[in-house]
């Protein structure tokens, strides 16, 4: 556990509205030997719709498998998040832990177990202790409700700051609010959803449309970030819509306000995704990689990820070194269409290479100045077509090594 | 330039035989501001056959493009290796530098420019200065011949030790020798050849069969190593067969001694590839990743690389942390067929997980002891089929960050 707050963290936790129909509580299950709350319980009003996206890992946790099944029904009454133990790769024991948790919550609030969603995060390979989970749940149910900051802090593991964001929209004349909390700082690679994220809105939204809107928002946000190219076994983003705002339920993109809601959801997801990058393990720079001129958007996305995942690019940025040759290397290794002699590269607003070689009289001074900032942009133009994509990542520093050569226990 | 010798380096440079038909010379071209030789010239007897494999990068250096064209002809009279400047992404200037070098050498020894092979390694994006190259070549041609150790040292960049290996075979009753030198410690990922490697043999081998044997040896050696998942723009492995041993020329795998020659070449390539991993930037552990039970050998290879390239696996090994959950993660993210509940994992000889969960009464003691060694083995059994593959990598340490956040002149 790193305790020093990321230098890229926002100054303060944001002011967030309550979301009608959502009640948050936290408790100490004691999944690890630590002095903090590690179980989060959100209870949701009846008729809450749910949507979700989960990891593409071939070795998902039983929580992910549970959520995938429950998502088919599209309704939710509760969410439980365990921090400190991912419960992944734990076989039958892991599945039993999920069943125990969902059954206990269902009993308490009088719903079906399939209305209860569960996510766990932490070390892989250790079955979640069901006795601690049950005691933690009992403590949570008897606790006073808490606010967003407490909940956002309770789902953290190696995170150095609590992450949340807010968006709003007007739907059929009715203002609706969306709040999301998220955790993640390592094992972050965008193969669908990445890390754990939970979004709550008081908008009335039918599950099918909520799913479509979340899938689309995810493609432009969580699927466009990477810290270390490693994909978690537990990645889950869930969106819950309680309907407390009283708008006429959104059921398709043609409905009045559907565009506004989808845009607000996309904005929220992008804010949350950026917060994850800002807490990337050891991060000292927030890096935007913008690729254009590729043969297709998908090709641009893969090239952008090749750059964003390159250890040599990430260490160069950490060293504030304008080593653009490493960007060439990362484009070249992406396996996507590229023509060396049409390739152009910029750092920030400064063109460093054009059409396959350094610009004439290249002056490194403005680039060196840009690289000293906490926010760095790498721009690549393939010169081939109209494909474009943007991804976000952080640099690779001694901090990443220090955190990951020691983390566990 | 890192100056501290890798802790994984062999104790000493090996004793190597001279190869008939090969003359080595070195000189100071001064490609960088350093006090060392940086130009290597190998001249080769007439009728030397050549084979090669080059980078899969879409942005290759002009040297790589030159070698690809010249390889079609299958014959060589000289090799020039420049260290300190990769001459990659330098447009017309870079191509002209290669043409100047090959023309100068061809003039000096009386051969066609296409008989001259060139490789350059170092920083990307700076055209190789032709005046320094020409002066360096002139100095080399008037220098006394040198030995393998001087040549192996002269092709180095961030390498911390000179790398060479030896193999021999009996071909048609005649003993033949093979010697290889290699450089590389970062930007090492196996997408065909990786880094620069040069192999010299006195065997008489026709170019077509030499190419087939090299391609096969490469697939089991250089294509099975990774340091940082980054693929160089300049990767080149060339094999030169002078024929000085006087054996009846090998022209197909059915020839007497062809198997022995191919096996010796494969052995040599594997030795050289391991040396590159042993000099991986910042490496403190040599890691073997052995995957079996996959659906195919190709699938096993991709899963093994996913493990070997995972920053979280590599930092765990650096920390001597038996965090096998990260191996599960890396298998899961590979995108290859895998069934969580059939997956088994071992560290060294100790099984840590079987059929999707930790082994009963798992005792970490022998694993912790194994992880303290300089050589670590990770074994994965997918439990699905007969596919198997082995790759080699090193751990990810503070040393990698220190080298790469600063490297560049």
Coordinates of N, CA and C in Angstrom, one line a residue, chain B residues 20-202:
Chain B
X20 N 37.8 -19.5 -40.3 CA 38.5 -19.2 -41.6 C 37.7 -18.4 -42.6
X21 N 38.3 -17.5 -43.2 CA 37.6 -16.6 -44.1 C 37.0 -15.4 -43.5
X22 N 37.1 -15.2 -42.2 CA 36.5 -14.0 -41.6 C 37.7 -13.2 -41.0
X23 N 37.8 -11.9 -41.3 CA 38.7 -11.0 -40.7 C 38.0 -9.9 -40.0
X24 N 38.3 -9.6 -38.8 CA 37.6 -8.6 -38.0 C 38.5 -7.4 -37.7
X25 N 38.0 -6.2 -37.8 CA 38.7 -5.0 -37.5 C 37.8 -4.0 -36.8
X26 N 38.3 -3.2 -36.0 CA 37.5 -2.1 -35.3 C 38.1 -0.8 -35.5
X27 N 37.3 0.3 -35.3 CA 37.9 1.6 -35.4 C 37.0 2.6 -34.6
X28 N 37.5 3.8 -34.5 CA 36.7 4.9 -33.8 C 36.1 5.8 -34.8
X29 N 34.8 5.7 -35.1 CA 34.2 6.6 -36.0 C 33.7 7.8 -35.2
X30 N 33.5 7.7 -33.9 CA 33.1 8.8 -33.1 C 31.7 9.2 -33.3
X31 N 30.8 8.2 -33.5 CA 29.4 8.5 -33.7 C 28.8 9.2 -32.5
X32 N 29.3 8.9 -31.3 CA 28.9 9.7 -30.1 C 30.2 10.3 -29.5
X33 N 30.0 11.1 -28.5 CA 31.1 11.7 -27.8 C 31.6 10.7 -26.7
X34 N 32.3 9.7 -27.2 CA 32.7 8.7 -26.2 C 34.1 8.2 -26.6
X35 N 34.8 7.7 -25.7 CA 36.2 7.3 -25.8 C 36.2 5.8 -26.0
X36 N 35.8 5.3 -27.2 CA 35.8 3.9 -27.5 C 35.6 3.6 -29.0
X37 N 35.9 2.4 -29.4 CA 35.7 2.0 -30.8 C 34.2 1.8 -31.0
X38 N 33.6 2.2 -32.1 CA 32.2 2.1 -32.4 C 31.9 1.7 -33.8
X39 N 32.9 1.3 -34.6 CA 32.7 0.8 -35.9 C 33.4 -0.6 -36.0
X40 N 32.6 -1.6 -36.4 CA 33.2 -2.9 -36.6 C 33.1 -3.3 -38.1
X41 N 34.2 -3.9 -38.6 CA 34.2 -4.3 -40.0 C 34.7 -5.7 -40.0
X42 N 33.8 -6.5 -40.7 CA 34.2 -7.9 -40.9 C 34.3 -8.1 -42.4
X43 N 35.5 -8.6 -42.9 CA 35.6 -8.9 -44.3 C 35.6 -10.4 -44.4
X44 N 35.0 -10.8 -45.5 CA 34.7 -12.2 -45.7 C 35.3 -12.7 -47.0
X45 N 35.7 -14.0 -47.0 CA 36.3 -14.5 -48.3 C 35.3 -14.6 -49.4
X46 N 35.8 -14.6 -50.6 CA 34.8 -14.8 -51.7 C 34.0 -16.0 -51.5
X47 N 32.8 -16.0 -52.1 CA 31.9 -17.2 -52.1 C 31.3 -17.4 -50.7
X48 N 31.3 -16.4 -49.8 CA 30.6 -16.5 -48.5 C 29.1 -16.4 -48.8
X49 N 28.4 -17.3 -48.2 CA 26.9 -17.3 -48.3 C 26.4 -16.5 -47.1
X50 N 25.2 -15.9 -47.3 CA 24.6 -15.1 -46.2 C 23.2 -15.4 -46.1
X51 N 22.7 -15.4 -44.8 CA 21.2 -15.5 -44.6 C 20.9 -14.5 -43.5
X52 N 19.6 -14.1 -43.4 CA 19.3 -13.1 -42.4 C 17.8 -13.1 -42.0
X53 N 17.5 -12.6 -40.8 CA 16.2 -12.3 -40.4 C 16.2 -10.9 -39.8
X54 N 15.1 -10.1 -40.1 CA 15.1 -8.7 -39.7 C 13.8 -8.4 -39.0
X55 N 13.8 -7.2 -38.4 CA 12.6 -6.8 -37.6 C 11.3 -6.8 -38.4
X56 N 10.2 -7.0 -37.6 CA 8.9 -6.9 -38.2 C 8.4 -5.5 -38.1
X57 N 9.2 -4.6 -37.5 CA 8.7 -3.2 -37.4 C 8.2 -2.6 -38.7
X58 N 7.1 -1.8 -38.6 CA 6.7 -1.1 -39.8 C 7.5 0.1 -40.1
X59 N 8.4 0.4 -39.2 CA 9.3 1.6 -39.4 C 10.7 1.2 -39.4
X60 N 11.2 0.3 -40.3 CA 12.5 -0.2 -40.2 C 13.5 0.8 -40.6
X61 N 14.8 0.6 -40.2 CA 15.9 1.5 -40.5 C 16.3 1.3 -42.0
X62 N 17.0 2.2 -42.6 CA 17.4 2.0 -44.0 C 18.4 0.8 -44.1
X63 N 19.2 0.6 -43.0 CA 20.1 -0.6 -42.9 C 19.3 -1.9 -43.1
X64 N 18.2 -1.9 -42.4 CA 17.3 -3.2 -42.5 C 16.8 -3.3 -43.9
X65 N 16.4 -2.2 -44.5 CA 15.9 -2.3 -45.9 C 17.0 -2.7 -46.9
X66 N 18.2 -2.2 -46.6 CA 19.3 -2.5 -47.5 C 19.6 -4.0 -47.4
X67 N 19.7 -4.5 -46.1 CA 20.0 -5.9 -45.9 C 19.0 -6.9 -46.5
X68 N 17.7 -6.5 -46.4 CA 16.6 -7.3 -47.0 C 16.9 -7.5 -48.5
X69 N 17.2 -6.4 -49.2 CA 17.4 -6.4 -50.6 C 18.6 -7.3 -50.9
X70 N 19.7 -7.0 -50.2 CA 21.0 -7.7 -50.5 C 20.9 -9.2 -50.2
X71 N 20.0 -9.6 -49.2 CA 19.9 -11.0 -48.8 C 19.4 -11.8 -50.0
X72 N 18.6 -11.2 -50.8 CA 18.0 -11.9 -52.0 C 19.1 -12.6 -52.8
X73 N 20.3 -11.9 -52.9 CA 21.4 -12.4 -53.7 C 22.2 -13.5 -53.0
X74 N 22.1 -13.5 -51.7 CA 22.7 -14.7 -50.9 C 24.2 -14.7 -50.8
X75 N 24.8 -13.6 -51.1 CA 26.3 -13.6 -51.0 C 26.8 -12.4 -50.3
X76 N 27.9 -12.5 -49.6 CA 28.5 -11.4 -48.8 C 30.0 -11.4 -48.9
X77 N 30.5 -10.2 -48.8 CA 32.0 -10.0 -48.7 C 32.4 -9.1 -47.5
X78 N 31.4 -8.4 -46.9 CA 31.7 -7.6 -45.8 C 30.5 -7.3 -44.9
X79 N 30.8 -6.9 -43.7 CA 29.8 -6.5 -42.8 C 30.3 -5.3 -42.0
X80 N 29.5 -4.2 -41.9 CA 29.9 -3.0 -41.2 C 28.8 -2.8 -40.1
X81 N 29.2 -2.6 -38.9 CA 28.3 -2.4 -37.8 C 28.7 -1.1 -37.1
X82 N 27.7 -0.2 -37.1 CA 27.9 1.1 -36.4 C 27.2 1.1 -35.1
X83 N 27.8 1.6 -34.0 CA 27.2 1.6 -32.7 C 27.1 3.1 -32.2
X84 N 26.0 3.4 -31.6 CA 25.8 4.8 -31.1 C 24.8 5.6 -31.9
X85 N 24.4 5.1 -33.1 CA 23.5 5.8 -33.9 C 22.7 4.8 -34.8
X86 N 21.4 4.7 -34.6 CA 20.6 3.7 -35.3 C 20.4 4.1 -36.7
X87 N 20.5 5.4 -37.0 CA 20.2 5.9 -38.4 C 18.8 5.6 -38.8
X88 N 17.9 5.3 -37.9 CA 16.5 5.0 -38.2 C 15.7 6.3 -38.2
X89 N 14.7 6.3 -39.1 CA 13.8 7.5 -39.1 C 14.6 8.7 -39.5
X90 N 15.4 8.6 -40.5 CA 16.3 9.7 -41.0 C 16.1 10.0 -42.4
X91 N 15.0 9.3 -43.1 CA 14.7 9.7 -44.4 C 15.8 9.5 -45.4
X92 N 15.9 10.4 -46.4 CA 16.8 10.4 -47.5 C 18.3 10.4 -46.9
X93 N 18.5 11.2 -45.9 CA 19.9 11.2 -45.3 C 20.3 9.8 -44.9
X94 N 19.4 9.1 -44.2 CA 19.8 7.8 -43.7 C 20.1 6.8 -44.9
X95 N 19.3 6.9 -45.9 CA 19.6 6.0 -47.1 C 20.9 6.3 -47.7
X96 N 21.2 7.6 -47.8 CA 22.5 8.0 -48.4 C 23.6 7.6 -47.6
X97 N 23.5 7.6 -46.3 CA 24.6 7.1 -45.4 C 24.9 5.6 -45.7
X98 N 23.8 4.8 -45.8 CA 24.0 3.4 -46.1 C 24.7 3.2 -47.5
X99 N 24.3 4.0 -48.4 CA 24.9 3.9 -49.8 C 26.3 4.3 -49.8
X100 N 26.6 5.3 -49.0 CA 28.0 5.8 -48.9 C 28.9 4.7 -48.3
X101 N 28.4 4.1 -47.2 CA 29.2 3.1 -46.6 C 29.4 1.9 -47.5
X102 N 28.4 1.4 -48.1 CA 28.5 0.2 -48.9 C 29.4 0.4 -50.1
X103 N 29.2 1.6 -50.7 CA 30.1 2.0 -51.8 C 31.5 2.0 -51.4
X104 N 31.8 2.6 -50.3 CA 33.2 2.8 -49.9 C 33.8 1.4 -49.6
X105 N 33.1 0.5 -49.0 CA 33.7 -0.8 -48.7 C 33.8 -1.6 -50.0
X106 N 32.8 -1.5 -50.9 CA 32.9 -2.2 -52.1 C 34.1 -1.8 -52.9
X107 N 34.4 -0.5 -52.9 CA 35.5 0.1 -53.7 C 36.8 -0.5 -53.1
X108 N 36.9 -0.6 -51.8 CA 38.1 -1.0 -51.1 C 38.4 -2.4 -51.3
X109 N 37.4 -3.3 -51.3 CA 37.7 -4.7 -51.4 C 37.4 -5.3 -52.8
X110 N 36.9 -4.4 -53.7 CA 36.6 -4.9 -55.0 C 35.4 -5.8 -55.2
X111 N 34.3 -5.4 -54.7 CA 33.1 -6.2 -54.8 C 31.9 -5.3 -55.1
X112 N 30.7 -5.9 -55.3 CA 29.5 -5.1 -55.5 C 29.0 -4.6 -54.2
X113 N 28.5 -3.3 -54.2 CA 27.9 -2.8 -53.0 C 26.9 -3.8 -52.3
X114 N 26.2 -4.5 -53.1 CA 25.2 -5.5 -52.6 C 25.8 -6.6 -51.8
X115 N 27.2 -6.8 -51.9 CA 27.9 -7.8 -51.1 C 28.2 -7.3 -49.7
X116 N 27.9 -6.0 -49.5 CA 28.3 -5.4 -48.2 C 27.0 -5.2 -47.4
X117 N 27.0 -5.7 -46.1 CA 25.9 -5.7 -45.2 C 26.2 -4.6 -44.1
X118 N 25.2 -3.9 -43.7 CA 25.3 -2.8 -42.8 C 24.3 -3.0 -41.7
X119 N 24.7 -2.7 -40.4 CA 23.7 -2.6 -39.3 C 24.2 -1.5 -38.4
X120 N 23.2 -0.7 -37.9 CA 23.5 0.4 -37.0 C 22.6 0.3 -35.8
X121 N 23.1 0.8 -34.7 CA 22.3 0.6 -33.5 C 22.6 1.8 -32.5
X122 N 21.6 2.4 -31.9 CA 21.8 3.5 -31.1 C 20.6 4.4 -31.1
X123 N 20.7 5.7 -31.0 CA 19.6 6.6 -30.9 C 18.9 6.6 -32.3
X124 N 17.6 6.8 -32.2 CA 16.8 6.9 -33.4 C 16.6 8.3 -33.8
X125 N 16.6 8.6 -35.1 CA 16.1 10.0 -35.6 C 17.3 10.9 -35.9
X126 N 18.5 10.5 -35.7 CA 19.6 11.3 -36.1 C 20.4 10.7 -37.3
X127 N 20.5 11.3 -38.4 CA 21.1 10.7 -39.6 C 22.6 10.4 -39.2
X128 N 23.0 9.2 -39.6 CA 24.4 8.8 -39.4 C 25.3 9.7 -40.2
X129 N 26.3 10.3 -39.5 CA 27.1 11.3 -40.2 C 28.1 10.5 -41.2
X130 N 27.9 10.8 -42.5 CA 28.7 10.0 -43.4 C 30.2 10.3 -43.4
X131 N 30.5 11.5 -43.0 CA 32.0 11.8 -42.9 C 32.6 11.0 -41.8
X132 N 31.9 10.9 -40.7 CA 32.5 10.0 -39.6 C 32.6 8.6 -40.0
X133 N 31.5 8.1 -40.7 CA 31.5 6.7 -41.2 C 32.7 6.5 -42.1
X134 N 32.9 7.4 -43.1 CA 34.0 7.2 -44.1 C 35.3 7.2 -43.4
X135 N 35.5 8.1 -42.5 CA 36.8 8.2 -41.8 C 37.0 6.9 -40.9
X136 N 35.9 6.5 -40.3 CA 36.0 5.3 -39.5 C 36.3 4.1 -40.3
X137 N 35.7 4.0 -41.5 CA 36.0 2.8 -42.4 C 37.5 2.9 -42.8
X138 N 38.0 4.0 -43.2 CA 39.4 4.2 -43.6 C 40.3 3.7 -42.5
X139 N 40.0 4.1 -41.2 CA 40.8 3.7 -40.1 C 40.7 2.2 -39.9
X140 N 39.5 1.6 -40.1 CA 39.4 0.2 -39.9 C 40.2 -0.6 -40.9
X141 N 40.1 -0.2 -42.2 CA 40.8 -0.9 -43.2 C 42.3 -0.9 -43.0
X142 N 42.8 0.2 -42.3 CA 44.3 0.2 -42.1 C 44.6 -0.3 -40.7
X143 N 43.7 -0.8 -39.9 CA 43.9 -1.3 -38.6 C 44.4 -2.8 -38.7
X144 N 45.0 -3.3 -37.6 CA 45.3 -4.7 -37.6 C 44.0 -5.4 -37.3
X145 N 44.0 -6.7 -37.7 CA 42.8 -7.5 -37.4 C 42.7 -7.7 -35.9
X146 N 41.5 -7.9 -35.4 CA 41.3 -8.0 -33.9 C 40.5 -9.3 -33.7
X147 N 40.3 -9.6 -32.4 CA 39.6 -10.9 -32.0 C 38.1 -10.7 -31.8
X148 N 37.5 -11.8 -31.4 CA 36.0 -11.7 -31.2 C 35.6 -10.8 -30.1
X149 N 36.4 -10.8 -29.0 CA 36.0 -9.9 -27.8 C 36.0 -8.5 -28.2
X150 N 37.0 -8.0 -29.0 CA 37.0 -6.6 -29.4 C 35.8 -6.3 -30.3
X151 N 35.5 -7.2 -31.2 CA 34.4 -7.0 -32.1 C 33.1 -7.0 -31.3
X152 N 32.9 -7.9 -30.4 CA 31.7 -8.0 -29.6 C 31.5 -6.8 -28.7
X153 N 32.6 -6.2 -28.2 CA 32.5 -5.0 -27.4 C 32.2 -3.8 -28.2
X154 N 32.7 -3.8 -29.5 CA 32.5 -2.6 -30.3 C 31.1 -2.4 -30.8
X155 N 30.3 -3.5 -30.9 CA 28.9 -3.4 -31.4 C 28.0 -3.0 -30.2
X156 N 28.4 -2.9 -29.0 CA 27.6 -2.7 -27.8 C 27.0 -1.2 -27.8
X157 N 25.9 -1.0 -27.2 CA 25.4 0.3 -26.8 C 25.2 0.4 -25.3
X158 N 24.0 0.1 -24.9 CA 23.7 0.1 -23.4 C 24.1 -1.3 -22.8
X159 N 24.6 -2.2 -23.6 CA 25.0 -3.5 -23.1 C 26.1 -3.3 -22.0
X160 N 26.0 -4.2 -21.0 CA 27.0 -4.1 -19.9 C 28.1 -5.1 -20.0
X161 N 28.0 -6.1 -21.0 CA 29.1 -7.0 -21.2 C 29.1 -7.5 -22.7
X162 N 30.2 -7.8 -23.2 CA 30.4 -8.3 -24.6 C 29.8 -9.7 -24.7
X163 N 29.0 -10.0 -25.7 CA 28.3 -11.3 -25.8 C 28.7 -12.1 -27.0
X164 N 29.1 -13.3 -26.8 CA 29.5 -14.2 -27.9 C 29.3 -15.6 -27.5
X165 N 29.1 -16.5 -28.4 CA 29.0 -17.9 -28.1 C 29.5 -18.7 -29.3
X166 N 29.6 -20.0 -29.1 CA 30.3 -20.9 -30.0 C 29.6 -22.2 -30.1
X167 N 29.5 -22.8 -31.2 CA 29.0 -24.2 -31.4 C 29.8 -24.8 -32.5
X168 N 29.7 -26.1 -32.6 CA 30.4 -26.8 -33.7 C 29.6 -28.0 -34.1
X169 N 29.9 -28.5 -35.3 CA 29.2 -29.7 -35.8 C 30.2 -30.4 -36.7
X170 N 29.8 -31.7 -37.0 CA 30.6 -32.4 -38.0 C 29.7 -32.6 -39.2
X171 N 30.2 -32.1 -40.3 CA 29.5 -32.1 -41.5 C 30.2 -32.9 -42.6
X172 N 29.7 -34.0 -43.0 CA 30.4 -34.9 -44.0 C 31.8 -35.2 -43.5
X173 N 32.0 -35.5 -42.3 CA 33.3 -35.9 -41.7 C 34.2 -34.8 -41.4
X174 N 33.7 -33.6 -41.7 CA 34.5 -32.4 -41.5 C 34.0 -31.6 -40.3
X175 N 34.8 -31.2 -39.3 CA 34.4 -30.4 -38.2 C 34.2 -29.0 -38.7
X176 N 33.1 -28.4 -38.4 CA 32.9 -27.0 -38.7 C 32.6 -26.2 -37.5
X177 N 33.0 -24.9 -37.5 CA 32.8 -24.1 -36.3 C 31.8 -23.0 -36.6
X178 N 31.1 -22.6 -35.5 CA 30.2 -21.4 -35.6 C 30.4 -20.5 -34.5
X179 N 30.6 -19.2 -34.7 CA 30.8 -18.3 -33.7 C 29.8 -17.1 -33.9
X180 N 29.1 -16.7 -32.9 CA 28.2 -15.6 -33.0 C 28.5 -14.5 -32.0
X181 N 28.3 -13.2 -32.4 CA 28.3 -12.1 -31.5 C 27.0 -11.4 -31.5
X182 N 26.6 -10.8 -30.4 CA 25.3 -10.2 -30.3 C 25.3 -9.0 -29.4
X183 N 24.4 -8.1 -29.7 CA 24.3 -6.9 -28.8 C 22.8 -6.7 -28.6
X184 N 22.4 -6.1 -27.4 CA 21.0 -5.8 -27.2 C 20.8 -5.9 -25.7
X185 N 20.1 -4.9 -25.1 CA 19.7 -5.1 -23.7 C 18.4 -4.3 -23.5
X186 N 18.0 -3.4 -24.3 CA 16.7 -2.8 -24.2 C 16.0 -2.8 -25.6
X187 N 14.8 -2.4 -25.7 CA 14.0 -2.4 -26.9 C 14.1 -3.8 -27.5
X188 N 13.8 -4.8 -26.6 CA 14.0 -6.2 -26.9 C 12.6 -6.9 -26.9
X189 N 12.1 -7.2 -28.0 CA 10.9 -8.0 -28.1 C 10.9 -8.8 -29.3
X190 N 10.4 -10.0 -29.2 CA 10.7 -11.0 -30.2 C 9.7 -11.0 -31.3
X191 N 9.8 -10.1 -32.3 CA 8.9 -10.2 -33.4 C 9.7 -10.4 -34.6
X192 N 10.3 -11.6 -34.6 CA 11.3 -12.1 -35.7 C 12.6 -12.0 -35.0
X193 N 13.6 -11.5 -35.7 CA 14.9 -11.2 -35.1 C 14.7 -10.1 -34.1
X194 N 15.6 -10.1 -33.1 CA 15.6 -9.0 -32.1 C 17.0 -8.6 -31.9
X195 N 17.2 -7.4 -31.8 CA 18.6 -6.8 -31.6 C 19.5 -7.1 -32.8
X196 N 20.8 -6.9 -32.6 CA 21.7 -7.2 -33.7 C 22.5 -8.5 -33.3
X197 N 22.6 -9.4 -34.2 CA 23.3 -10.6 -34.0 C 24.0 -11.0 -35.3
X198 N 25.3 -11.5 -35.2 CA 26.1 -11.8 -36.4 C 26.7 -13.2 -36.1
X199 N 26.5 -14.1 -37.0 CA 27.0 -15.4 -36.9 C 27.9 -15.7 -38.0
X200 N 29.0 -16.3 -37.7 CA 30.0 -16.6 -38.7 C 30.4 -18.1 -38.6
X201 N 30.4 -18.8 -39.8 CA 30.8 -20.2 -39.7 C 31.7 -20.5 -40.9
X202 N 32.6 -21.4 -40.7 CA 33.5 -21.8 -41.8 C 32.9 -22.9 -42.6

